[in-house]
Tab-separated table of C-alpha atoms in Angstrom:
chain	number	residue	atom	x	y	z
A	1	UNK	CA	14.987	-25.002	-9.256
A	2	UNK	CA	18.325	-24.642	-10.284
A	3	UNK	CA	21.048	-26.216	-8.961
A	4	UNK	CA	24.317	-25.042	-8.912
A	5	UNK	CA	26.756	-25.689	-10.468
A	6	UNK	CA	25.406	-28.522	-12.948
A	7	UNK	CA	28.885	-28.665	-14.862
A	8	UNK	CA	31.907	-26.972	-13.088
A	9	UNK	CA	34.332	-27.455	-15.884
A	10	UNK	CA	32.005	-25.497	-18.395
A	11	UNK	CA	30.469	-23.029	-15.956
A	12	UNK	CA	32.985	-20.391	-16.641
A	13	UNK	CA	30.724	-17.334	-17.211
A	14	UNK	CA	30.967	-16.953	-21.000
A	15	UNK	CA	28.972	-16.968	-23.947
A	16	UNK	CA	29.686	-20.222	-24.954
A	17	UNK	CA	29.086	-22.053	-21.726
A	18	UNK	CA	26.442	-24.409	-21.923
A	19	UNK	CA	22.562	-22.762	-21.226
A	20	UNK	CA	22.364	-24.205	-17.514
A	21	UNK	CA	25.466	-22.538	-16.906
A	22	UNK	CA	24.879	-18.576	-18.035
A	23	UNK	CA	23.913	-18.003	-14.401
A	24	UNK	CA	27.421	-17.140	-12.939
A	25	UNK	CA	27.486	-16.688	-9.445
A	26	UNK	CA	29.390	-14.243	-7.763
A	27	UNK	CA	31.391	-13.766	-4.995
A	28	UNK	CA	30.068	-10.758	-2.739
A	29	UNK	CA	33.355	-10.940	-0.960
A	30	UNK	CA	35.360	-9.769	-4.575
A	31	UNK	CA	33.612	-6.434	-4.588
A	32	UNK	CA	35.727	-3.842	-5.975
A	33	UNK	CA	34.362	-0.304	-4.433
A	34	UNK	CA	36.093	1.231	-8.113
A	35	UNK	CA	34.878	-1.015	-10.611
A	36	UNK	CA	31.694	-1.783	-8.665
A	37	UNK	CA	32.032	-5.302	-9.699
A	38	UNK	CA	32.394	-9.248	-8.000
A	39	UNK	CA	34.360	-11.962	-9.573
A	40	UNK	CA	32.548	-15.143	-10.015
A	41	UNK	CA	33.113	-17.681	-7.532
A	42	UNK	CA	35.512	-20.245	-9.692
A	43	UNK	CA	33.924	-23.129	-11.253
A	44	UNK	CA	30.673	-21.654	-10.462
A	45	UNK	CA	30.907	-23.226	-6.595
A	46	UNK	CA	29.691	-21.315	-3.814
A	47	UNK	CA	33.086	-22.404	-1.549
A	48	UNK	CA	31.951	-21.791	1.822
A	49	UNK	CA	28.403	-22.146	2.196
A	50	UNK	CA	25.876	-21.053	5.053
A	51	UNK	CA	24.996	-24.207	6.844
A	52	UNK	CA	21.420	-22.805	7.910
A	53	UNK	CA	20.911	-22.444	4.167
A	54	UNK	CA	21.719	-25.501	3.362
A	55	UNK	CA	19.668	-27.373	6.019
A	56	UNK	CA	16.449	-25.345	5.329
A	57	UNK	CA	16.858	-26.046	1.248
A	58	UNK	CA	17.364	-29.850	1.879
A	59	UNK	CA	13.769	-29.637	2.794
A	60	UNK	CA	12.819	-28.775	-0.522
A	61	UNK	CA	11.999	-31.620	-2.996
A	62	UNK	CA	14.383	-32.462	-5.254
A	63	UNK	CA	13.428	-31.879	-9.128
A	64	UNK	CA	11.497	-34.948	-10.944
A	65	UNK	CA	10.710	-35.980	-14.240
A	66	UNK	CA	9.254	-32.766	-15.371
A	67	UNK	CA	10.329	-31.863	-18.294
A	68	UNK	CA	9.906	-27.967	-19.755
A	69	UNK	CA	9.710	-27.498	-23.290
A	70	UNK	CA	11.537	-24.374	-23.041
A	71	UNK	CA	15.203	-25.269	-22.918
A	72	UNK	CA	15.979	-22.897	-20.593
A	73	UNK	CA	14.063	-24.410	-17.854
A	74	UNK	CA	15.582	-26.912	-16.520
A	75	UNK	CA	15.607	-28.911	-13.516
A	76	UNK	CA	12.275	-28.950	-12.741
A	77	UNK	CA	9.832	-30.145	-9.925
A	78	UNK	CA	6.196	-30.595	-10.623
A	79	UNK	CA	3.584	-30.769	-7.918
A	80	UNK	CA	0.113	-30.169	-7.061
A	81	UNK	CA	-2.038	-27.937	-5.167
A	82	UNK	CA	-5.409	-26.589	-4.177
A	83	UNK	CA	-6.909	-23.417	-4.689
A	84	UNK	CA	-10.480	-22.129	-4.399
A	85	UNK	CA	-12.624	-20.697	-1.375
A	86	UNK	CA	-14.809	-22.499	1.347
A	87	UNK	CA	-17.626	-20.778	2.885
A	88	UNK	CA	-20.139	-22.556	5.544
A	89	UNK	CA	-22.762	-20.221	6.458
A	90	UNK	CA	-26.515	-21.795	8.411
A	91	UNK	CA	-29.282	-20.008	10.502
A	92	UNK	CA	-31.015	-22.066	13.233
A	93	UNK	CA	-34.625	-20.594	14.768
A	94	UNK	CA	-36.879	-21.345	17.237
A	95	UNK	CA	-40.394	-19.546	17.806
A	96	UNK	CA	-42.210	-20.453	20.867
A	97	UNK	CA	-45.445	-18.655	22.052
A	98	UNK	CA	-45.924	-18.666	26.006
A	99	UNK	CA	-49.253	-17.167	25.371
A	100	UNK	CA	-51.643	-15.598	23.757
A	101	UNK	CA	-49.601	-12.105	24.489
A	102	UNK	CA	-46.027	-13.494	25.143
A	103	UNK	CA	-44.144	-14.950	22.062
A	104	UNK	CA	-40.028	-15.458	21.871
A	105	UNK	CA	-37.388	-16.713	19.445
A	106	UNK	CA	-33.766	-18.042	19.577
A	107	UNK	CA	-31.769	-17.374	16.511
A	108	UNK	CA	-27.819	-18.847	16.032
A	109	UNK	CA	-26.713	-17.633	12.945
A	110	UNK	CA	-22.540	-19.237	11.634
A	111	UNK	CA	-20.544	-17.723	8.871
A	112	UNK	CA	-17.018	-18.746	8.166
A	113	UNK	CA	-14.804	-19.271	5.123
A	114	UNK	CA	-11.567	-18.785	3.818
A	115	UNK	CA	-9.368	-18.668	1.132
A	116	UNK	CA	-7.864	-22.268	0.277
A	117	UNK	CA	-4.040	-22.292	-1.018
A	118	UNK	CA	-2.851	-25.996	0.090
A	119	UNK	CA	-0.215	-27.641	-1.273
A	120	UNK	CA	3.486	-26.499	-2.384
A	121	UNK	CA	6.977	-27.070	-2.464
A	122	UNK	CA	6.405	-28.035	1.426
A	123	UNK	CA	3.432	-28.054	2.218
A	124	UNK	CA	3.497	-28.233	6.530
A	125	UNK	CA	4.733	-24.682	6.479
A	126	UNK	CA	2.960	-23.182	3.630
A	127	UNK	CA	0.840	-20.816	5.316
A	128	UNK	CA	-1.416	-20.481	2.349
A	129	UNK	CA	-4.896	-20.383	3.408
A	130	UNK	CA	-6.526	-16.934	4.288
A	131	UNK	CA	-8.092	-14.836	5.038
A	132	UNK	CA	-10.078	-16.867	7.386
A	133	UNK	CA	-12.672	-15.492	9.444
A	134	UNK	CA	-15.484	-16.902	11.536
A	135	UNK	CA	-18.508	-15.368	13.137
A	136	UNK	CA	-20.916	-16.624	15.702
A	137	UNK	CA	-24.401	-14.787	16.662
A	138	UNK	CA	-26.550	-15.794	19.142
A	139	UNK	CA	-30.040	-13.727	19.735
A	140	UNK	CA	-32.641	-13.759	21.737
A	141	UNK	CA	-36.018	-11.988	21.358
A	142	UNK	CA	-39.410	-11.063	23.150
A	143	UNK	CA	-42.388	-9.724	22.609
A	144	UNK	CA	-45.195	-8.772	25.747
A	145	UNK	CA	-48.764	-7.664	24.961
A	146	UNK	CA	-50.031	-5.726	27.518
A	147	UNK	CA	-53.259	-4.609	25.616
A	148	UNK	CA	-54.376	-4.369	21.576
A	149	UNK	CA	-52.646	-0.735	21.909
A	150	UNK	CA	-49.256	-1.221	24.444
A	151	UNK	CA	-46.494	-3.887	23.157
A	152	UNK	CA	-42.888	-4.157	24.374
A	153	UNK	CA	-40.413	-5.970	22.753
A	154	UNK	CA	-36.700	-6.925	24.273
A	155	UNK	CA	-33.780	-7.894	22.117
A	156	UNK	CA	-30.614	-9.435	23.543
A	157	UNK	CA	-27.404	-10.658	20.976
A	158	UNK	CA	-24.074	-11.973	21.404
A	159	UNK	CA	-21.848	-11.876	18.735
A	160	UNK	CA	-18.260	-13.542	18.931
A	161	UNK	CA	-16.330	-12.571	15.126
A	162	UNK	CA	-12.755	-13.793	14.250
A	163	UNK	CA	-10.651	-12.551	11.221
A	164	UNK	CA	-7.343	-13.768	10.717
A	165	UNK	CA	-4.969	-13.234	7.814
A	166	UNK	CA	-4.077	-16.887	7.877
A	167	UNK	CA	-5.932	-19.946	9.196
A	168	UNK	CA	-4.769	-20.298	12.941
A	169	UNK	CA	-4.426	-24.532	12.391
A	170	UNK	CA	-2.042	-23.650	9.917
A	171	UNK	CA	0.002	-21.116	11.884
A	172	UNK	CA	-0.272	-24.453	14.611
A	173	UNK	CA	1.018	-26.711	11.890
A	174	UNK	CA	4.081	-24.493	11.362
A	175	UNK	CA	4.963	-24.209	14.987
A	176	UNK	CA	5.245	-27.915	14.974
A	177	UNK	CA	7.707	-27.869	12.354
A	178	UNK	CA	11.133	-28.570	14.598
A	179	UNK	CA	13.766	-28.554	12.072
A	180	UNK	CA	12.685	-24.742	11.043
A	181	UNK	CA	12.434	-23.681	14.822
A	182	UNK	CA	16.057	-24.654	15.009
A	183	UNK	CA	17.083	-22.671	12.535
A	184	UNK	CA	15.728	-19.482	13.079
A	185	UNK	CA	15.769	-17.369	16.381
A	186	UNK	CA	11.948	-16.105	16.534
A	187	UNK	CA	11.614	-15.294	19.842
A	188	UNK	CA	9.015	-12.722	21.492
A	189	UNK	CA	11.874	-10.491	23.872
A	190	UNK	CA	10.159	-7.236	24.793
A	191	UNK	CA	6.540	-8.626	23.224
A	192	UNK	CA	8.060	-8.173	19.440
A	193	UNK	CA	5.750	-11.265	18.678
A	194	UNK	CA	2.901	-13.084	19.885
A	195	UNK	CA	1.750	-12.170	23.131
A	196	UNK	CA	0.795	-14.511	25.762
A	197	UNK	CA	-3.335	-14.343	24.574
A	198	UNK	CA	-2.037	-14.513	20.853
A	199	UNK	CA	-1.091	-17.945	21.807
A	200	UNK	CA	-3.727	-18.771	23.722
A	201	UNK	CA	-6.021	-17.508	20.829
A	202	UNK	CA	-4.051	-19.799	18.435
A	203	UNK	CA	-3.201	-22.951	20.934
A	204	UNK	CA	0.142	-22.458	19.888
A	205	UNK	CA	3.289	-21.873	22.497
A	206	UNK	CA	6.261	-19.871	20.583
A	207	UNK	CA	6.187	-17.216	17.929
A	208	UNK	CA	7.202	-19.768	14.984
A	209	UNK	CA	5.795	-17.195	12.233
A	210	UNK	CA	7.749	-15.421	10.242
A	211	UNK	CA	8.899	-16.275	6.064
A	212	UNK	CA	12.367	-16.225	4.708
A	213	UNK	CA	11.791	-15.143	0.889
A	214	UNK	CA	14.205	-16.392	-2.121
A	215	UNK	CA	13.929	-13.981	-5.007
A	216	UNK	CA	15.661	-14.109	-8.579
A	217	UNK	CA	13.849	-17.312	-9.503
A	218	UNK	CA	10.551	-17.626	-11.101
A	219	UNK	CA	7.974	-15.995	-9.228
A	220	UNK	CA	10.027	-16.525	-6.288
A	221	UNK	CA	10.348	-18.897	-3.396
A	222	UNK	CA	8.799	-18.830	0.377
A	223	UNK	CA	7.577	-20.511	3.399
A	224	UNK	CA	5.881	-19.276	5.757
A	225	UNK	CA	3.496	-15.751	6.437
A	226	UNK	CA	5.465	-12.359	6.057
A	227	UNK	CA	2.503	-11.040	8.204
A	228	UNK	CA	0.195	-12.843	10.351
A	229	UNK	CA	-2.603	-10.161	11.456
A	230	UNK	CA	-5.588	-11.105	13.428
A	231	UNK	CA	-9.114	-9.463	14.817
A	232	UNK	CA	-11.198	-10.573	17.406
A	233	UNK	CA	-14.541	-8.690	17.504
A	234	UNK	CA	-17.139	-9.731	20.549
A	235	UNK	CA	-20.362	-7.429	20.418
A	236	UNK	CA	-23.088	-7.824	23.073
A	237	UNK	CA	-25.986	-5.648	21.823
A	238	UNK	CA	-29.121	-4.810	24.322
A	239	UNK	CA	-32.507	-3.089	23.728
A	240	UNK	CA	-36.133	-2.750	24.752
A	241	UNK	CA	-38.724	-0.637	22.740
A	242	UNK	CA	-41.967	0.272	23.677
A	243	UNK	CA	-44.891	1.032	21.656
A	244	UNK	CA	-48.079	2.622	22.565
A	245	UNK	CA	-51.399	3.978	20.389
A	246	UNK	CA	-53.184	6.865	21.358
A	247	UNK	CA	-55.838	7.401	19.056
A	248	UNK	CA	-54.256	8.469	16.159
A	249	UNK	CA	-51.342	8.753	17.598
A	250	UNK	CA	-48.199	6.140	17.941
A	251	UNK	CA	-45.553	7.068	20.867
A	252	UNK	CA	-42.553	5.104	20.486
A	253	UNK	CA	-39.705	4.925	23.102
A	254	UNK	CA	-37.196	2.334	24.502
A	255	UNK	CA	-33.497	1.816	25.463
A	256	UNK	CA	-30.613	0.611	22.941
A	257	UNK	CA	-27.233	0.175	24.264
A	258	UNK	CA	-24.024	-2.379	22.786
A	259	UNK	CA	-20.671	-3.174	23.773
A	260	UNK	CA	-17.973	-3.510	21.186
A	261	UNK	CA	-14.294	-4.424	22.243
A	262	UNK	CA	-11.733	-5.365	19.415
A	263	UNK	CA	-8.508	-6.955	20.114
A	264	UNK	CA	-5.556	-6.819	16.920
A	265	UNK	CA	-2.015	-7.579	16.643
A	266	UNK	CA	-0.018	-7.845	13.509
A	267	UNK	CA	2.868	-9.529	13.196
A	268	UNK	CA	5.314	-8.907	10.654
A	269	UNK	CA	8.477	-11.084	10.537
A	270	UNK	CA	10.643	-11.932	7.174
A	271	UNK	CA	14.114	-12.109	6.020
A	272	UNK	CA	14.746	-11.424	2.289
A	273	UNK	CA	17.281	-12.484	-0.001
A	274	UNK	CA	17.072	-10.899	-3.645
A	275	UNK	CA	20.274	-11.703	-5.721
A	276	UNK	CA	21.876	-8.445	-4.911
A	277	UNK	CA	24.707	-9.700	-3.593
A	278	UNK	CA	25.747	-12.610	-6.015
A	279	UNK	CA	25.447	-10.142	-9.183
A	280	UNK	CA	27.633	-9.100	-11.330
A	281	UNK	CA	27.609	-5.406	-9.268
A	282	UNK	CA	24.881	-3.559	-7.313
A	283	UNK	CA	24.323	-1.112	-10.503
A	284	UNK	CA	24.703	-3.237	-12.997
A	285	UNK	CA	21.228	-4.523	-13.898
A	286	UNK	CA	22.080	-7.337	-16.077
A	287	UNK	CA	19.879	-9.819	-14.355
A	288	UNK	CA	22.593	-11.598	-12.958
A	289	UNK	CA	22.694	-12.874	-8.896
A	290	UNK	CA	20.283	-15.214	-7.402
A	291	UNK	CA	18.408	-14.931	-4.024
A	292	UNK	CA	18.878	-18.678	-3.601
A	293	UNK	CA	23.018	-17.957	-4.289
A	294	UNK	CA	22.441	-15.073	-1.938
A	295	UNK	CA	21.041	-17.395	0.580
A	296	UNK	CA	23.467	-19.921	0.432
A	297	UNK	CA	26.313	-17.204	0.999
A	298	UNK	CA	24.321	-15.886	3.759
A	299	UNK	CA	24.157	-12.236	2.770
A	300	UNK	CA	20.722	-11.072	3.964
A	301	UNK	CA	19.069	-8.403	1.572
A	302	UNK	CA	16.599	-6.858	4.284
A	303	UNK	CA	14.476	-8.000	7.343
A	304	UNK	CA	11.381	-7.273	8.707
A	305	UNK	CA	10.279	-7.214	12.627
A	306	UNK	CA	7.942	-4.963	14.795
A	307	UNK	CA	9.426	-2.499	17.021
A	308	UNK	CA	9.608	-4.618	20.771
A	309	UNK	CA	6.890	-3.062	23.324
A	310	UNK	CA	8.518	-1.050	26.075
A	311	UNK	CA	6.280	-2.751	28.190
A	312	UNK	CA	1.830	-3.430	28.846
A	313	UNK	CA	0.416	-5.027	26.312
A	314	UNK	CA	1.820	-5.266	22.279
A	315	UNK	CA	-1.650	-6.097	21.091
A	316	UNK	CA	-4.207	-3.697	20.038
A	317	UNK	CA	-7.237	-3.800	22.797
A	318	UNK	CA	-10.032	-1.152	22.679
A	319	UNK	CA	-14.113	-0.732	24.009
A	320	UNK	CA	-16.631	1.299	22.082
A	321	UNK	CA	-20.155	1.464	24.221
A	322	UNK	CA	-22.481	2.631	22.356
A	323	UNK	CA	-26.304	3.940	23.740
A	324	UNK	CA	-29.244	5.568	22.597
């Protein structure tokens, strides 16, 4: 990360100012509509600072020892983290005969996994991990013998399947972060957030999701989920068949029928800050500005929120019955 400025005295803008120092920030308050251009802020110091900023950076680790053997990197943190995926899938069965001509099974079948992203610059409000989704089945079936030519057999299922974009404990872990709730107004007026079963579903009580993205630096800088989407899918699936031999014949007939309800909601909360407004000018291109500098000056590059329901539900709920 770098940290500005490192030398006023030098930081002057020109070619000759040390390498740490080449990125001059300007003032997005200078901008001449004419010249389309900012003057730096003098000495390279960002004189009136946004205090928000400045709380939510503190909370960024410092650099360490790191050294880069590039000398244009400089002031460097190095950390660890964890990447890979975790799947837990098992089947459990039971087969019991009740007699000669009545046999049953119970079947639980478990499938979950995600995507594993821990670690960071902080790691509490990461929101790495995902997808993440998780899928309980539970079945029953039975099979009656009336005679060596006449069989029935009944089928009954319950499935209960999750899908979330993130894991939910994380999305709890970044609730509980206080100093960021205090920062931010994330509220859910007019359902533009979580509804009241969103937090149910993810034992959380306030909309605490949203990502505030730093561009201009690296790869970039963020906390939090710029969308949190979720599915819940419960399926309850009946049917009975019927088989029965006629000489050469085989008549086959039975019932099928299966309830499928989905619930969604996607959330979609960010503010961005790209370096437009501490460059040199919006058209010139040079590289120049710094979404950390734009940050700290509090000019906002663009936001993202949902549209507030006019009222019902802002979640996605739907049934498809199915027969045949």
């Amino acid at each position: 990360l770098r940290r500005f400025p490192v030398d006023p005295a030098t930081c002057d803008g020109s070619a000759n100012a040390p390498s740490n120092c080449r990125y001059v920030i300007y003032d997005p308050s200078t901008y001449d509509p004419n010249t389309q251009l900012r003057q730096p802020f003098p000495n390279n110091i960002i004189h009136n600072p946004n205090q928000t900023a400045l709380t939510y950076l503190s909370h960024f680790p410092k650099p360490n020892s790191y050294t880069s053997p590039d000398p244009n990197n400089f002031n460097n943190y190095a950390g660890t983290s964890n990447s890979g995926i975790h799947n837990n899938n098992y089947t459990a069965r039971g087969d019991y005969n009740l007699s000669s001509r009545d046999t049953i099974y119970f079947r639980y079948l478990h499938d979950s996994g995600t995507k594993i992203n821990t670690g960071g610059l902080v790691p509490d409000v990461s929101m790495g991990n995902g997808p993440f989704h998780r899928v309980n089945t539970y079945q029953a079936h039975y099979v009656h013998t009336f005679s060596a030519t006449f069989n029935n057999e009944l089928n009954v299922s319950w499935t209960k399947a999750y899908n979330f974009s993130n894991d939910p404990a994380q999305a709890n872990a970044f609730t509980k972060a206080d100093w960021l709730q205090g920062l931010f107004k994330n509220g859910s007026t007019n359902m533009e957030g979580f509804t009241s079963y969103d937090k149910s579903l993810f034992n959380i009580n306030n909309d605490a999701t949203f990502r505030v993205n730093l561009s201009g630096i690296g790869s970039g800088l963020g906390l939090g989920s710029t969308e949190y989407w979720y599915q819940y899918v419960p399926i309850t699936q009946f049917s009975d068949n019927a088989a029965k031999i006629f000489g050469r014949h085989t008549l086959k007939f039975g019932f099928y029928m299966a309830r499928r309800y989905e619930r969604d909601n996607d959330i979609i909360r960010s503010v961005n800050f790209d370096g437009n407004y501490t460059g040199k000018g919006p058209n010139i291109g040079d590289g120049s500005g710094n979404g950390i500098a734009d940050f700290v000056t509090g000019f906002v590059g663009s936001m993202g929120q949902p549209t507030p329901a006019t009222g019902g539900d802002a979640s996605l709920y739907f049934g498809m019955p199915e027969y045949a």
